[in-house]
Coordinates of N, CA and C in Angstrom, one line a residue:
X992 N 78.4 111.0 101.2 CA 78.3 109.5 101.1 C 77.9 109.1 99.6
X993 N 77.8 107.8 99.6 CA 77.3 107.1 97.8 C 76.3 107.8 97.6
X994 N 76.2 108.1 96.4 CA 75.2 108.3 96.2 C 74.1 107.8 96.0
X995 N 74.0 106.5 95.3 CA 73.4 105.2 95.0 C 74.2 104.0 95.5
X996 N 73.4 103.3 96.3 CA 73.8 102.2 97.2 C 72.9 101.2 96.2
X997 N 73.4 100.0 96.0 CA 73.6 98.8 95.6 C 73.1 97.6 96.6
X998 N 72.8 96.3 96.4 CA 73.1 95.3 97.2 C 74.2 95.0 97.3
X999 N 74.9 95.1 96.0 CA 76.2 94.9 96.1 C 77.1 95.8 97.1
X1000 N 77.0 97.0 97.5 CA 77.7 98.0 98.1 C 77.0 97.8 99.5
X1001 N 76.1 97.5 99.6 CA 75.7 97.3 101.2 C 76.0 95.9 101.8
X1002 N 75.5 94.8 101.3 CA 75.5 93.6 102.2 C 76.5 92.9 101.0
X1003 N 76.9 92.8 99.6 CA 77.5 91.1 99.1 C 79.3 91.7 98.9
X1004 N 79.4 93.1 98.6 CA 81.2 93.5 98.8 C 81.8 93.1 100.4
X1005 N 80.8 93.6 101.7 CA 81.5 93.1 102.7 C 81.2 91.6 102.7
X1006 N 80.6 90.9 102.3 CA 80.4 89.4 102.6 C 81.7 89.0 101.7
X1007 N 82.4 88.8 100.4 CA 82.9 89.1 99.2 C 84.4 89.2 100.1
X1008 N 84.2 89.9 100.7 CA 85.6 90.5 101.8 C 86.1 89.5 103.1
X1009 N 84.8 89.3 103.7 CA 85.0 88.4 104.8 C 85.4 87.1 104.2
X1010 N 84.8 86.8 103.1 CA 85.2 85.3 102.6 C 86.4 85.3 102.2
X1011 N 86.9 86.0 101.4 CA 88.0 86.5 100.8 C 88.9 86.6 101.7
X1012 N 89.0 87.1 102.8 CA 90.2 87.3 103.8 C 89.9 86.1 104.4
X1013 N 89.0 85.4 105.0 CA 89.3 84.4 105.4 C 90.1 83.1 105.1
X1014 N 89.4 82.9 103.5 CA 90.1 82.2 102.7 C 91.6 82.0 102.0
X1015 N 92.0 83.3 102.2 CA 93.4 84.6 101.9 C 94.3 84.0 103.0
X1016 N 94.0 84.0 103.9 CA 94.5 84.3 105.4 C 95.0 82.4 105.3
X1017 N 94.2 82.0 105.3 CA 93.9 80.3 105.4 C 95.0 79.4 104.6
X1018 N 94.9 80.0 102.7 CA 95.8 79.1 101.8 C 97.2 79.7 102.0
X1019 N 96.9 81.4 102.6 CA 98.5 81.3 102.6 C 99.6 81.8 103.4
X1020 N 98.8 80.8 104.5 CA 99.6 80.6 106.2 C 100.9 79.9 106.1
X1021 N 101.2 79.1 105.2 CA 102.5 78.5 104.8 C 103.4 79.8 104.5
X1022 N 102.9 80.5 103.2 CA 104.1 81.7 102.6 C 104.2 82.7 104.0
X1023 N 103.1 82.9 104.4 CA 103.1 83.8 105.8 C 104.1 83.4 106.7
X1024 N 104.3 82.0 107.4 CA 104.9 81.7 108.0 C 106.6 81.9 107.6
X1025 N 106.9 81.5 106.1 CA 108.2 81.5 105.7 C 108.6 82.8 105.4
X1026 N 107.6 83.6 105.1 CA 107.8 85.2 105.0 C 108.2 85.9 106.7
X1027 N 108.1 85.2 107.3 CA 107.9 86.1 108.4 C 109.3 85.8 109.4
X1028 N 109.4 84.2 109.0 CA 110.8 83.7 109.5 C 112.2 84.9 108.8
X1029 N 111.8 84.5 107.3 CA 112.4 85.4 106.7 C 113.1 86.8 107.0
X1030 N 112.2 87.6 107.0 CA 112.3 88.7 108.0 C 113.1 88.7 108.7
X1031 N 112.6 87.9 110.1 CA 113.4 88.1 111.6 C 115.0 87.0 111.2
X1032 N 115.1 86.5 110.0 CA 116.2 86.1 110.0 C 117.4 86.9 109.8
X1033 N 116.8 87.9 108.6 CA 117.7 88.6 107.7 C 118.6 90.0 108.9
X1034 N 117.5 90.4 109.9 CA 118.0 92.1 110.2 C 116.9 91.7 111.8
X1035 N 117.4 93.0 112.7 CA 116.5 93.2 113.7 C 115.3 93.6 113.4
X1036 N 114.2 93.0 114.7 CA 113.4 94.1 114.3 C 112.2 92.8 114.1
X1037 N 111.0 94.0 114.2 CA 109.7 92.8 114.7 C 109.5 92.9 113.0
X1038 N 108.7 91.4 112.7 CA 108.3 91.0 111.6 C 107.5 91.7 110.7
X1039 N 106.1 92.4 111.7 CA 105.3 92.9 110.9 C 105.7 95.0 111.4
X1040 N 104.8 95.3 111.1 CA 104.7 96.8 111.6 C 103.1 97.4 110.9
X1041 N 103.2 98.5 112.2 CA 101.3 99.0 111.8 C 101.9 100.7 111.6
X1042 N 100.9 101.0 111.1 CA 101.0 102.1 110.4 C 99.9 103.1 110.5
X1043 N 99.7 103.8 111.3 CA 98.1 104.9 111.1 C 97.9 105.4 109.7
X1044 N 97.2 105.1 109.2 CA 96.1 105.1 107.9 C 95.0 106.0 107.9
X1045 N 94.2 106.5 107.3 CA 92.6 107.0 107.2 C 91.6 106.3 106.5
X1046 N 91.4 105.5 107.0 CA 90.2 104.6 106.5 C 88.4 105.4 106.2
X1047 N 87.7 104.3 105.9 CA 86.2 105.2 105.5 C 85.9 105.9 106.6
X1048 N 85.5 107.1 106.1 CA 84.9 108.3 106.8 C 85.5 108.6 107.5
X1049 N 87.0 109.1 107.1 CA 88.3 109.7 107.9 C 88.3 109.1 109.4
X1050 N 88.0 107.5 109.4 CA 88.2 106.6 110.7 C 89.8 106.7 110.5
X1051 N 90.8 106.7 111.7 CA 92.1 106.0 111.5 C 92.1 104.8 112.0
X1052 N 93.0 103.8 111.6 CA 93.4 102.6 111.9 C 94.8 102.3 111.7
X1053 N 95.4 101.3 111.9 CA 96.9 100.6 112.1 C 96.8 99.8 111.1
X1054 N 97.7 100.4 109.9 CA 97.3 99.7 108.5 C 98.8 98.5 108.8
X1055 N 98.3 96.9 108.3 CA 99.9 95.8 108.9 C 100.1 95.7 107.6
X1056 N 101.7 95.2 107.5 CA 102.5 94.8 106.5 C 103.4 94.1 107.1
X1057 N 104.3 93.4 106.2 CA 105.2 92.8 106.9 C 106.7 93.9 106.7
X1058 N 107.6 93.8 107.9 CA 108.6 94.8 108.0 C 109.5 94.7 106.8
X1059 N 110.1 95.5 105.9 CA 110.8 95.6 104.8 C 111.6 96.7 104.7
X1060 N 112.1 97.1 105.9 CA 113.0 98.0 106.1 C 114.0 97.9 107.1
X1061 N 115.5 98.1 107.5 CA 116.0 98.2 108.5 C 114.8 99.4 109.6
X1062 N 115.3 98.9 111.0 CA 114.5 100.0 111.8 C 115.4 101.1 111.8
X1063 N 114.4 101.8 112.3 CA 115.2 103.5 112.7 C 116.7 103.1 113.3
X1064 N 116.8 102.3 114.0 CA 117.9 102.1 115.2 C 119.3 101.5 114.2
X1065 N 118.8 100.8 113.1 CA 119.6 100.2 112.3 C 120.1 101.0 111.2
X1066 N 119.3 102.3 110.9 CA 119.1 102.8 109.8 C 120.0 104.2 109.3
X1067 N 121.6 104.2 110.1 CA 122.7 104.9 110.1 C 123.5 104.6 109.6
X1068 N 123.9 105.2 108.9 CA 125.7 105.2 108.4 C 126.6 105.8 109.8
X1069 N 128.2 105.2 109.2 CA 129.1 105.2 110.0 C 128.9 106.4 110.6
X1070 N 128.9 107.6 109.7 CA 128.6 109.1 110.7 C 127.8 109.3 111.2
X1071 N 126.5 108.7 111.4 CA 125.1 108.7 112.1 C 124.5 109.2 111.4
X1072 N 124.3 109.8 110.2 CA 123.3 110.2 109.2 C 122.6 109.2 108.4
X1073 N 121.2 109.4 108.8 CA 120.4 108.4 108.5 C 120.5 108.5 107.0
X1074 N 120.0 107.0 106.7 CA 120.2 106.6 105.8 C 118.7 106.7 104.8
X1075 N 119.0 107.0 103.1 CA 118.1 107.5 102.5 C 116.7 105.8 102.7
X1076 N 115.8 106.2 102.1 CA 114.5 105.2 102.0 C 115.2 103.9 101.5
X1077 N 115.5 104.2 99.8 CA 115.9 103.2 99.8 C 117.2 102.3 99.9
X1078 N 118.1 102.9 100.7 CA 119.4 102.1 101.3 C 118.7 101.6 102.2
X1079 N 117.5 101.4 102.9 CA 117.5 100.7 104.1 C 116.4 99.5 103.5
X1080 N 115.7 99.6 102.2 CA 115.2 98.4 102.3 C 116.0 97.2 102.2
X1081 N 115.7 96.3 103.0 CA 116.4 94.7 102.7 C 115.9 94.1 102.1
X1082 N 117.1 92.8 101.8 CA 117.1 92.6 100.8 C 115.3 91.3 100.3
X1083 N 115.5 90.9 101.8 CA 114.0 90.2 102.1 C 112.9 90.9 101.1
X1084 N 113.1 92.3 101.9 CA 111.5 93.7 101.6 C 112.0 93.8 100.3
X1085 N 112.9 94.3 99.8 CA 113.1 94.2 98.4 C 112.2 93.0 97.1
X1086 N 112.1 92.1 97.7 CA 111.3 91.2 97.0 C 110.0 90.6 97.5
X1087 N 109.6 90.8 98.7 CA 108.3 91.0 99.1 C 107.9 92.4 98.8
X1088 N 108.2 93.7 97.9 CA 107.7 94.4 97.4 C 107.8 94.2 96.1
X1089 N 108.4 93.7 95.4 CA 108.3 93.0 93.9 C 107.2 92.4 93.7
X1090 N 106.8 91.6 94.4 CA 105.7 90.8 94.5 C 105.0 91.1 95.6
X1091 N 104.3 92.5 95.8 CA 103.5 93.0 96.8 C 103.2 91.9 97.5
X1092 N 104.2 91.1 98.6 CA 104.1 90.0 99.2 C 103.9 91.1 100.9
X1093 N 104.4 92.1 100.9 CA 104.8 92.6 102.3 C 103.4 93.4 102.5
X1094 N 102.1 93.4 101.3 CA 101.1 93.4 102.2 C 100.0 92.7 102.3
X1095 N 100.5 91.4 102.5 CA 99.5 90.2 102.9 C 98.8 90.3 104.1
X1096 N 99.3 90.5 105.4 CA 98.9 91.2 106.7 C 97.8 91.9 106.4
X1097 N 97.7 92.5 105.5 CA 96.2 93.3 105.2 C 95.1 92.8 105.2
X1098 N 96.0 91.2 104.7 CA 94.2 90.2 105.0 C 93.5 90.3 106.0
X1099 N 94.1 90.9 107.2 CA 93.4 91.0 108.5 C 92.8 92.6 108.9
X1100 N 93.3 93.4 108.3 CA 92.4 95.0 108.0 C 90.9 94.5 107.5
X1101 N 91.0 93.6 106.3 CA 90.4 93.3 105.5 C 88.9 92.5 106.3
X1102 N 89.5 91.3 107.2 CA 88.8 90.9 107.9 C 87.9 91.5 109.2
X1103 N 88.5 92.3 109.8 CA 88.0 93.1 110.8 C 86.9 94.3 110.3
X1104 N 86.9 94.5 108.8 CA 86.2 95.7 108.5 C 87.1 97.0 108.3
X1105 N 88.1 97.4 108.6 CA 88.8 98.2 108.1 C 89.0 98.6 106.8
X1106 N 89.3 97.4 105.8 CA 89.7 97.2 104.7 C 88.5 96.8 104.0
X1107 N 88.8 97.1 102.4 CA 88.2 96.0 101.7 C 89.1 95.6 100.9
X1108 N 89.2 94.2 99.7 CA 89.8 93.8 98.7 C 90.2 94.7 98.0
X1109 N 89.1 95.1 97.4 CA 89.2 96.6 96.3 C 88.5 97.5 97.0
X1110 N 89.3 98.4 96.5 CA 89.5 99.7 96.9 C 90.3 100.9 97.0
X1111 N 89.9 102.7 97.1 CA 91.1 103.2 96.8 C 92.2 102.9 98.6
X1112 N 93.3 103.0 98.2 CA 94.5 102.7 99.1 C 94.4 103.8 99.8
X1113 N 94.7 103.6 101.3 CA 94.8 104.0 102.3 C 95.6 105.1 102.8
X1114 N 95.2 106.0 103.0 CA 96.3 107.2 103.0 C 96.4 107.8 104.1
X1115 N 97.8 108.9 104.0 CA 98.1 109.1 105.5 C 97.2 110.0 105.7
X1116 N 97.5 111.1 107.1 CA 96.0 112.1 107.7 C 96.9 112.8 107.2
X1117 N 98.4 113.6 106.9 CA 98.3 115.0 106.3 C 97.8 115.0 105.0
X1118 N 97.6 114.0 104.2 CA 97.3 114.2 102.8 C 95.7 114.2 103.2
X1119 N 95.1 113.5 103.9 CA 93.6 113.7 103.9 C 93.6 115.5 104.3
X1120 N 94.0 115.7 104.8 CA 93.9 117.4 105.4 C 94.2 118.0 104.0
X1121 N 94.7 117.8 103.2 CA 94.9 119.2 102.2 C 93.8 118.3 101.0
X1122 N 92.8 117.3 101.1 CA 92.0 116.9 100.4 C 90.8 118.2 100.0
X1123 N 90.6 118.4 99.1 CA 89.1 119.0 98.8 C 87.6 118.8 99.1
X1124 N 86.6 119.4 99.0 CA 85.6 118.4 99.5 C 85.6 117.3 98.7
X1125 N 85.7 117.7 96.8 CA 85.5 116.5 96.0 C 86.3 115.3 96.4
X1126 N 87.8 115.5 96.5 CA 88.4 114.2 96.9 C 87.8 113.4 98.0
X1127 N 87.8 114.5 99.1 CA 86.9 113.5 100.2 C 86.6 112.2 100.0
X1128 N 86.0 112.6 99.0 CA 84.3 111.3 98.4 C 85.0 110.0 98.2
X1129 N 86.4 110.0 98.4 CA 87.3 108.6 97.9 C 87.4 108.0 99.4
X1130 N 86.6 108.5 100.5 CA 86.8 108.3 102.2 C 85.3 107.8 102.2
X1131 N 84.7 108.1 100.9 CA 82.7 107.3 101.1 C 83.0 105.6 101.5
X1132 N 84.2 104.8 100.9 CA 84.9 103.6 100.8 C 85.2 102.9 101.9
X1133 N 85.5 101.9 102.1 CA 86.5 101.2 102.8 C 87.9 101.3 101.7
X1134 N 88.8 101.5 102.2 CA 90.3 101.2 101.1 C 90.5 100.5 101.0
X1135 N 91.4 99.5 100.2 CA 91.8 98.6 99.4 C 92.8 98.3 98.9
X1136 N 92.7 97.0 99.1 CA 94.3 95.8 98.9 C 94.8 96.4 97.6
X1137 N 93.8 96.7 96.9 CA 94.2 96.7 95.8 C 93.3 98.1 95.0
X1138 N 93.6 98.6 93.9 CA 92.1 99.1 93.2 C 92.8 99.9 92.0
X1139 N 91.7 100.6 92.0 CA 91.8 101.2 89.9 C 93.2 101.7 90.0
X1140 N 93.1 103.0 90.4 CA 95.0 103.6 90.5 C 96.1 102.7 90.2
X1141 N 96.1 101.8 91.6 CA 97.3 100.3 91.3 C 97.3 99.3 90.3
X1142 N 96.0 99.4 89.5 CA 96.3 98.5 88.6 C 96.1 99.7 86.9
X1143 N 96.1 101.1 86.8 CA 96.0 101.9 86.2 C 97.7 102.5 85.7
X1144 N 98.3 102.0 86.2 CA 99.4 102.7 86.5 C 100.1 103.1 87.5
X1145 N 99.6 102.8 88.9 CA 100.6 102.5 90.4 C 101.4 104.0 90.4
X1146 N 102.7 103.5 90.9 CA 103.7 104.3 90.8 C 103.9 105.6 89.9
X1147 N 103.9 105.4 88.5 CA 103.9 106.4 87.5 C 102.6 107.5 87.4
X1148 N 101.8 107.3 87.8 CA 100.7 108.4 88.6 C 100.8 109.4 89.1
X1149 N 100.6 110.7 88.9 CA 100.6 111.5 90.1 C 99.9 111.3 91.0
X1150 N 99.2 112.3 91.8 CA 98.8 112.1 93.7 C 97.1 112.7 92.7
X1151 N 97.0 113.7 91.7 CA 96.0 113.8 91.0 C 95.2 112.8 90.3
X1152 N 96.1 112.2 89.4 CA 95.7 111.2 88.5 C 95.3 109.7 89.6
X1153 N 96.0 109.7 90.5 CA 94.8 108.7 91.5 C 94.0 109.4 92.2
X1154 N 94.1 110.0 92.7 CA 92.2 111.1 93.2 C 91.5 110.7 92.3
X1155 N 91.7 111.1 90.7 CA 90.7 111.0 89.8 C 90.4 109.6 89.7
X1156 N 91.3 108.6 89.5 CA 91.0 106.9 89.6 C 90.0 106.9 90.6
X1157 N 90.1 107.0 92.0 CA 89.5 106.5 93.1 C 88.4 107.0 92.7
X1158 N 88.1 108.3 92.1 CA 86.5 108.7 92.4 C 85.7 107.8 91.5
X1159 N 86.5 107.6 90.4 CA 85.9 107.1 88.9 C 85.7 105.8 89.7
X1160 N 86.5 104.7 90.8 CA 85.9 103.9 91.0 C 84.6 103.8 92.0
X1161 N 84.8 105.0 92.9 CA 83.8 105.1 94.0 C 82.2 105.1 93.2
X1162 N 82.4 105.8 92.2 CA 81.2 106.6 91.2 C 80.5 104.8 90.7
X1163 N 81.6 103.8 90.8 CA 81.2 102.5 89.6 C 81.4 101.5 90.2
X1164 N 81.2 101.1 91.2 CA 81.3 100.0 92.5 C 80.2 99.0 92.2
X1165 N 80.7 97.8 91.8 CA 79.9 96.7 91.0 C 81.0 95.5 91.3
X1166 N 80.2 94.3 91.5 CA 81.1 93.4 91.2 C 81.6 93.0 89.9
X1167 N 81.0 93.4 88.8 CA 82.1 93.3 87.9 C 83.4 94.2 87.7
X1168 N 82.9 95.3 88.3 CA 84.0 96.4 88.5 C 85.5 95.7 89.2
X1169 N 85.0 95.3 90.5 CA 85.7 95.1 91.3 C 86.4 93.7 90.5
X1170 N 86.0 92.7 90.0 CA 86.0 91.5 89.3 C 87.2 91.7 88.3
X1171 N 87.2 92.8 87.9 CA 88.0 93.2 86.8 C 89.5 94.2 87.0
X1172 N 88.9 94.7 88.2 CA 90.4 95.0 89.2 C 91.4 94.0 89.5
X1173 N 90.8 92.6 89.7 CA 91.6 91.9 90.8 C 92.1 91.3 89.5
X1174 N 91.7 90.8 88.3 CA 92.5 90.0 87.1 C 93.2 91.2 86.9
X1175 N 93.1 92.5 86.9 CA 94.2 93.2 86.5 C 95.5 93.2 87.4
X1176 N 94.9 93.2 88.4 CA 95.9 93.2 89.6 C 96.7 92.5 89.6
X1177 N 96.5 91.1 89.2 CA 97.4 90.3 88.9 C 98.4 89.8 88.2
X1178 N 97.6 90.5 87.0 CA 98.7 90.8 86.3 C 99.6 92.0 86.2
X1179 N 99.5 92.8 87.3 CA 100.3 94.1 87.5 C 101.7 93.6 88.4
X1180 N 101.1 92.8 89.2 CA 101.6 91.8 90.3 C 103.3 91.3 89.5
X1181 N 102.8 90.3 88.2 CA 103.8 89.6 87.4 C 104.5 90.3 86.9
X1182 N 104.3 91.8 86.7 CA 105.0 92.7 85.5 C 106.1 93.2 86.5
X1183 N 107.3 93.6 85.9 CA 108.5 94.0 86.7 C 108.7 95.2 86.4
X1184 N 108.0 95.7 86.0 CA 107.7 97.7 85.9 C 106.6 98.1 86.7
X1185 N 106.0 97.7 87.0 CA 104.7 97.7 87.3 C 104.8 98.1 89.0
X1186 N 106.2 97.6 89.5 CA 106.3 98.3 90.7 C 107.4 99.2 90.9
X1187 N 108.2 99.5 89.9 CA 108.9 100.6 90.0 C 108.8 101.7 90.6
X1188 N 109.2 102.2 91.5 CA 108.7 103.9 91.5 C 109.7 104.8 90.7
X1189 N 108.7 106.3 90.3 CA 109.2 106.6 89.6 C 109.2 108.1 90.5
X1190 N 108.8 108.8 91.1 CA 108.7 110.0 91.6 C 107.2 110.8 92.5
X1191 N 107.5 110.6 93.7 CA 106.2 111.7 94.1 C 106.0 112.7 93.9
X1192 N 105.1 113.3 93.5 CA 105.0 114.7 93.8 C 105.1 115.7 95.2
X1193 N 104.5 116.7 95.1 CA 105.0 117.8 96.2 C 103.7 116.9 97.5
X1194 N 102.4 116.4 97.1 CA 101.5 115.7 97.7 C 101.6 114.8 98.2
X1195 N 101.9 114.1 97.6 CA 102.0 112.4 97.8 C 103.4 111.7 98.6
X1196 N 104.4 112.8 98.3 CA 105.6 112.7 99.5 C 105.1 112.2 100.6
X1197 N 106.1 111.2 101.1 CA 105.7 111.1 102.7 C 106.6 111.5 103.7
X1198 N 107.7 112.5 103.2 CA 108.3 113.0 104.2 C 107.8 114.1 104.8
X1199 N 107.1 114.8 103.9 CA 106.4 115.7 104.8 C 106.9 116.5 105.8
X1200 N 108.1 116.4 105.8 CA 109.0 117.5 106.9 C 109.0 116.8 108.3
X1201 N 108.3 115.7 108.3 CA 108.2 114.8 109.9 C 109.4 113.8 109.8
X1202 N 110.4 114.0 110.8 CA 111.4 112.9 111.0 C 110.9 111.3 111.0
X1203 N 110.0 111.2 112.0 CA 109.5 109.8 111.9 C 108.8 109.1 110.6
X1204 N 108.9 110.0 110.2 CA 108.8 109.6 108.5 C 109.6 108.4 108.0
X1205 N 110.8 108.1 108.4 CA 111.6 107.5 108.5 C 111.6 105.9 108.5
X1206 N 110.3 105.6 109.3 CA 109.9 104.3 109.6 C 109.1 104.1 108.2
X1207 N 108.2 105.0 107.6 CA 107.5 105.0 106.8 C 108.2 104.4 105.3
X1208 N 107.5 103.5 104.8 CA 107.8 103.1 103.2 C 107.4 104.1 102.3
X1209 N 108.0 104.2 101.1 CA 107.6 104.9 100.4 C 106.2 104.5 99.1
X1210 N 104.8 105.1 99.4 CA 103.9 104.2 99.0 C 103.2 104.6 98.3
X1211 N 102.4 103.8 97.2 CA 101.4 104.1 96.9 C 100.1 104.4 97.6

């Protein structure tokens, strides 16, 4: 666990969160609504989708986004051979991941206690299983909409070089910390490199040799 707990880390980050997602949830039920129409206009297939995650203290939970993929059912070519990751994103998810619009839905992880604003990102359970004890320590957290890694460099990162982000923020958990994530964030948001992907490593893959992989985006 932390090592040093804070007021900040105990009682004003989850207060900080609940306001935040409330207020999140609240101004932007309009874009939500048009985002969601969106979706179900373009392709089959339900709007949102949940995802098992490992949240603090290797809890799992059903991480939401909104859907930015053909489904599995959709996701063949003429010969039946499924189609690579990114032939199936549409063209909707294509730009609700330009502008990390497709994980708004998080406002509600966020609100229930699952989530927090900042924090390191949510990962699947085989990558927790090949974790170290030291990585662990990035599971002391709630995860996060957002955090150091994503606004450090995102994509172009290895599965290393964010382990080391997460801990460096776990280690420095302050509202100015956090304060200074979310103006970056923003501006990581506007940049059109900034969500490029560039390559997983052998870790951070999410095919993992598991077919239902398939449903899975390819993520930070």
């Amino acid at each position: 666990m932390l090592e040093s707990m804070s007021f900040y880390t105990i009682f004003g980050k989850r207060a900080i969160d609940i306001a935040g997602a409330t207020a999140g949830l609240l101004i932007s039920s309009p874009i939500t609504l048009a985002i969601a129409a969106s979706v179900k206009a373009e392709t089959r297939g339900p709007v949102f989708y949940r995802q098992q995650r490992v949240g603090r203290g290797g809890a799992p939970f059903g991480i939401l986004k909104f859907r930015s993929m053909l489904t599995p059912a959709d996701s063949r070519d003429i010969d039946g051979n499924l189609l690579e990751n990114y032939a199936r994103v549409t063209k909707v998810g294509r730009f609700l991941r330009r502008f990390s619009l497709d994980e708004l839905p998080q406002l509600v992880n966020i609100l229930v206690g699952e989530m927090s604003i900042v924090g390191p990102r949510p990962t699947l359970q085989y990558q927790v299983d090949r974790y170290s004890e030291v990585e662990r320590r990035r599971l002391d957290v709630r995860p996060g909409l957002t955090g150091l890694a994503q606004v450090s460099g995102r994509n172009s990162l290895t599965w290393g070089e964010k382990i080391a982000k997460d801990l460096e923020y776990v280690d420095s958990i302050s509202l100015l910390t956090d304060l200074r994530i979310l103006v970056r964030t923003f501006a990581a948001v506007l940049d059109p490199d900034s969500t490029d992907f560039v390559a997983h490593d052998n870790f951070s893959s999410h095919n993992n040799g598991d077919s239902s992989s398939v449903w899975n985006k390819q993520e930070d």
